[in-house]
Amino acid sequence: MSYTELHFHLLPGLDDGPATITDSIELARAAADDGTGTITATPHVMDRLVTDTRSLSGRVAELNAALRSAGVPIDVLCGGELAHPMAFRLSDRELDAIAQGPRGHRWLLLEAPLRGLDASFTAAAQELRGRGFGIVIAHPERAAAAIPEQWPLIASEVAAGCGVQINVWSLAGYYGEAARTFAIRAIRSSPVAVVSSDAHGGKRPPSLRLGLRLLQGLGLSRPEWFTETAPRTLLERGLPAPASAIAA
Ligand SMILES: [Fe+2]
């Protein structure tokens, strides 16, 4: 079994990820060398970067073709890292273009703001749930490290059914001890948790092999769950539909 990335900036020329298709191919090659077989490409979907999510599937197809030509054994899926204000701007179809999972179990990667969460994040999460999308919160440990008092807000979102995506570099201590502590807490306490590289190339390379080693160091009984099984399961089975969507 190979690793599966659910948070990875791989598409060229769109955000703060690789600048060119050559850079994207080299970043994907580094991921393959790290042991990864599938990457969900998650460009920043926010007002100053990607706003037309329906343009992304064509770019993913182009990149997959380029990877085949270059002999890089990586499958790229179409996703996005949704900034919470966009929850109120995008249509259901535009959101669905970056969602994962089968019909009735679709979910979105919702970015936890690095400056911390506030009521607008909660409102966005409620908006997405109300429209039938499950949510995986991207790097909540970094938001909690910014404002530790907000951890209960993240915990309440997890209680409402959100999954969490933890960054390898948080586990490694790259963002400081607070982020590392919250990362470990989220992994131990969340029913749905995955670990991803949030790679951008440059200073933040693919790192799931390192992530697995760090998880092994925590004494978890099935560390590969977070780098292989859980991300693969989220792609194939999705998240359960929010209760509000079932009732609607
Ligand atoms: Fe990211």
Coordinates of C-alpha atoms and ligand atoms in Angstrom, one line a residue:
M1 CA 0.0 0.0 0.0
S2 CA 1.2 3.5 -0.7
Y3 CA 0.6 6.8 1.0
T4 CA -2.3 9.1 0.0
E5 CA -2.1 12.8 0.2
L6 CA -5.2 14.8 0.9
H7 CA -3.6 18.3 1.2
F8 CA -0.9 19.1 -1.4
H9 CA -0.3 22.1 -3.6
L10 CA 0.7 20.5 -6.9
L11 CA -1.0 22.4 -9.7
P12 CA 1.4 24.8 -11.5
G13 CA 1.0 28.5 -11.6
L14 CA -2.1 28.8 -9.5
D15 CA -1.1 29.7 -5.9
D16 CA 2.0 29.5 -3.7
G17 CA 2.8 26.0 -5.0
P18 CA 4.9 25.1 -8.0
A19 CA 5.3 27.8 -10.6
T20 CA 5.6 25.7 -13.7
I21 CA 4.6 22.2 -15.0
T22 CA 8.2 21.2 -14.7
D23 CA 8.2 22.1 -11.1
S24 CA 5.0 20.2 -10.6
I25 CA 6.4 17.1 -12.2
E26 CA 9.5 17.3 -9.9
L27 CA 7.4 17.8 -6.8
A28 CA 5.2 14.8 -7.8
R29 CA 8.4 12.7 -8.4
A30 CA 9.6 13.6 -5.0
A31 CA 6.3 12.4 -3.5
A32 CA 6.6 9.1 -5.5
D33 CA 10.1 8.7 -4.1
D34 CA 8.7 9.3 -0.6
G35 CA 6.2 6.4 -1.1
T36 CA 3.1 8.2 -2.2
G37 CA 0.8 6.9 -5.0
T38 CA -2.1 9.3 -4.9
I39 CA -2.2 13.1 -4.5
T40 CA -5.3 15.2 -4.1
A41 CA -4.3 18.6 -5.6
T42 CA -5.6 21.3 -3.3
P43 CA -4.8 24.8 -4.6
H44 CA -6.0 27.7 -2.4
V45 CA -9.6 28.5 -3.3
M46 CA -9.8 32.1 -2.1
D47 CA -10.8 35.4 -3.6
R48 CA -7.2 36.4 -4.6
L49 CA -6.2 33.0 -6.1
V50 CA -8.6 30.3 -7.5
T51 CA -12.2 31.4 -7.8
D52 CA -13.4 29.3 -10.7
T53 CA -13.1 25.8 -9.3
R54 CA -14.7 24.3 -12.5
S55 CA -11.5 25.1 -14.3
L56 CA -9.4 22.8 -12.1
S57 CA -10.4 19.4 -13.5
G58 CA -8.9 20.2 -16.9
R59 CA -5.7 21.3 -15.3
V60 CA -5.6 18.1 -13.3
A61 CA -6.1 16.0 -16.5
E62 CA -3.2 17.9 -18.1
L63 CA -0.9 17.2 -15.2
N64 CA -1.8 13.6 -15.0
A65 CA -1.0 13.3 -18.8
A66 CA 2.4 15.0 -18.2
L67 CA 3.2 12.7 -15.3
R68 CA 2.4 9.7 -17.4
S69 CA 4.8 11.0 -20.1
A70 CA 7.5 11.7 -17.5
G71 CA 7.1 8.2 -16.0
V72 CA 6.0 9.5 -12.6
P73 CA 3.7 6.9 -10.9
I74 CA 1.3 9.3 -9.2
D75 CA -2.4 9.7 -9.7
V76 CA -3.7 13.2 -9.2
L77 CA -7.2 14.0 -8.1
C78 CA -9.0 17.3 -8.3
G79 CA -9.5 19.1 -5.0
G80 CA -9.0 22.5 -3.3
E81 CA -8.2 24.1 0.0
L82 CA -11.3 26.2 0.6
A83 CA -11.0 29.5 2.4
H84 CA -14.1 29.8 4.6
P85 CA -15.4 33.1 3.2
M86 CA -15.8 31.2 -0.1
A87 CA -18.4 29.0 1.4
F88 CA -20.9 31.9 0.9
R89 CA -19.7 32.8 -2.6
L90 CA -19.6 29.5 -4.4
S91 CA -22.5 27.6 -5.8
D92 CA -23.2 23.9 -5.0
R93 CA -21.7 22.9 -8.3
E94 CA -18.6 25.0 -7.8
L95 CA -18.1 23.5 -4.4
D96 CA -18.7 20.0 -5.7
A97 CA -15.9 20.5 -8.2
I98 CA -13.4 20.4 -5.4
A99 CA -15.2 17.9 -3.1
Q100 CA -14.2 14.2 -2.6
G101 CA -16.1 11.0 -1.9
P102 CA -19.1 9.3 -3.4
R103 CA -22.5 11.0 -3.8
G104 CA -24.2 11.5 -0.4
H105 CA -20.9 11.4 1.3
R106 CA -19.1 14.3 -0.4
W107 CA -16.7 16.4 1.8
L108 CA -14.5 19.5 1.4
L109 CA -11.1 20.5 2.8
L110 CA -11.8 23.7 4.7
E111 CA -8.8 25.7 5.7
A112 CA -8.4 26.7 9.4
P113 CA -7.2 30.3 9.3
L114 CA -3.6 30.6 10.5
R115 CA -4.5 33.7 12.6
G116 CA -7.1 31.6 14.5
L117 CA -10.8 30.8 14.1
D118 CA -13.8 33.0 14.8
A119 CA -17.5 33.0 14.4
S120 CA -17.2 33.4 10.7
F121 CA -15.5 30.0 10.5
T122 CA -18.3 28.4 12.5
A123 CA -20.9 30.1 10.2
A124 CA -19.1 28.8 7.1
A125 CA -18.9 25.2 8.5
Q126 CA -22.7 25.4 9.2
E127 CA -23.3 26.7 5.7
L128 CA -21.4 23.8 4.1
R129 CA -23.1 21.2 6.3
G130 CA -26.5 22.7 5.5
R131 CA -25.7 22.3 1.8
G132 CA -24.9 18.6 2.3
F133 CA -21.1 18.7 2.4
G134 CA -19.0 17.0 5.1
I135 CA -15.9 18.9 6.2
V136 CA -12.3 18.0 6.8
I137 CA -10.6 20.9 8.6
A138 CA -7.1 21.6 7.2
H139 CA -4.3 22.0 9.8
P140 CA -6.5 23.0 12.9
E141 CA -3.4 22.6 15.0
R142 CA -1.8 25.6 13.4
A143 CA -4.9 27.7 14.2
A144 CA -5.1 26.5 17.7
A145 CA -1.4 27.3 18.2
A146 CA -2.2 30.9 17.2
I147 CA -5.0 31.2 19.8
P148 CA -5.0 28.2 22.2
E149 CA -8.3 29.3 23.8
Q150 CA -10.0 28.4 20.5
W151 CA -9.3 24.7 20.9
P152 CA -12.9 24.1 22.2
L153 CA -14.2 25.7 19.0
I154 CA -12.3 23.1 16.9
A155 CA -13.4 20.3 19.3
S156 CA -17.0 21.3 18.8
E157 CA -16.6 21.2 15.0
V158 CA -15.1 17.7 15.4
A159 CA -18.1 16.7 17.6
A160 CA -20.4 18.0 14.8
G161 CA -18.8 15.5 12.4
C162 CA -15.7 17.3 11.0
G163 CA -12.6 15.3 10.2
V164 CA -9.2 16.8 10.8
Q165 CA -6.1 17.0 8.5
I166 CA -2.9 17.4 10.4
N167 CA 0.3 18.6 8.8
V168 CA 3.4 16.4 9.1
W169 CA 5.5 19.5 9.8
S170 CA 3.4 20.4 12.8
L171 CA 4.1 16.9 14.2
A172 CA 7.8 17.5 13.5
G173 CA 7.7 20.7 15.6
Y174 CA 8.5 22.9 12.6
Y175 CA 5.7 25.4 13.7
G176 CA 6.6 25.2 17.4
E177 CA 5.7 23.2 20.5
A178 CA 2.1 24.4 20.7
A179 CA 1.3 23.3 17.1
R180 CA 2.9 20.0 17.8
T181 CA 1.0 19.5 21.0
F182 CA -2.4 20.3 19.4
A183 CA -1.5 18.1 16.4
I184 CA -1.0 15.1 18.7
R185 CA -4.1 16.0 20.6
A186 CA -6.2 16.1 17.4
I187 CA -4.8 12.8 16.2
R188 CA -5.6 11.1 19.5
S189 CA -9.0 12.6 20.0
S190 CA -10.6 12.9 16.5
P191 CA -12.7 10.0 15.1
V192 CA -11.6 11.0 11.6
A193 CA -8.0 12.2 11.3
V194 CA -5.4 12.1 8.5
V195 CA -1.8 13.4 8.2
S196 CA -0.7 15.2 5.0
S197 CA 2.3 17.0 3.8
D198 CA 0.6 20.3 2.7
A199 CA 3.5 20.3 0.3
H200 CA 4.3 23.5 -1.7
G201 CA 7.7 22.5 -3.0
G202 CA 10.7 24.4 -1.9
K203 CA 10.9 24.5 1.9
R204 CA 7.9 22.2 2.4
P205 CA 8.5 19.0 0.5
P206 CA 6.4 15.8 0.4
S207 CA 6.9 14.2 3.8
L208 CA 4.5 11.3 4.6
R209 CA 7.4 8.9 5.2
L210 CA 8.6 11.3 7.9
G211 CA 5.0 11.6 9.1
L212 CA 4.7 7.8 9.5
R213 CA 7.9 7.7 11.5
L214 CA 6.7 10.5 13.8
L215 CA 3.3 8.7 14.3
Q216 CA 5.2 5.5 15.1
G217 CA 7.1 7.5 17.8
L218 CA 3.8 8.3 19.4
G219 CA 3.2 4.7 20.2
L220 CA 0.0 4.5 18.2
S221 CA -1.2 0.9 17.5
R222 CA -1.8 1.6 13.7
P223 CA 0.2 4.6 12.7
E224 CA -0.2 3.8 9.0
W225 CA -4.0 4.4 9.5
F226 CA -3.3 8.2 9.3
T227 CA -1.2 8.2 6.1
E228 CA -2.7 5.3 4.1
T229 CA -6.0 3.8 5.4
A230 CA -7.9 6.9 6.6
P231 CA -7.1 9.1 3.6
R232 CA -7.9 6.3 1.1
T233 CA -11.2 5.6 3.0
L234 CA -12.1 9.3 2.8
L235 CA -11.6 9.3 -0.9
E236 CA -13.5 6.0 -1.5
R237 CA -16.3 6.2 1.0
G238 CA -16.3 9.9 2.0
L239 CA -17.8 11.4 5.2
P240 CA -21.3 10.6 6.3
A241 CA -23.8 13.2 5.1
P242 CA -24.5 15.8 7.8
A243 CA -27.8 15.2 9.7
S244 CA -29.1 18.6 8.4
A245 CA -28.8 17.4 4.8
I246 CA -30.5 14.1 5.5
A247 CA -33.4 15.9 7.2
A248 CA -33.7 18.4 4.3
Ligands
FE1 FE -2.3 24.2 2.1

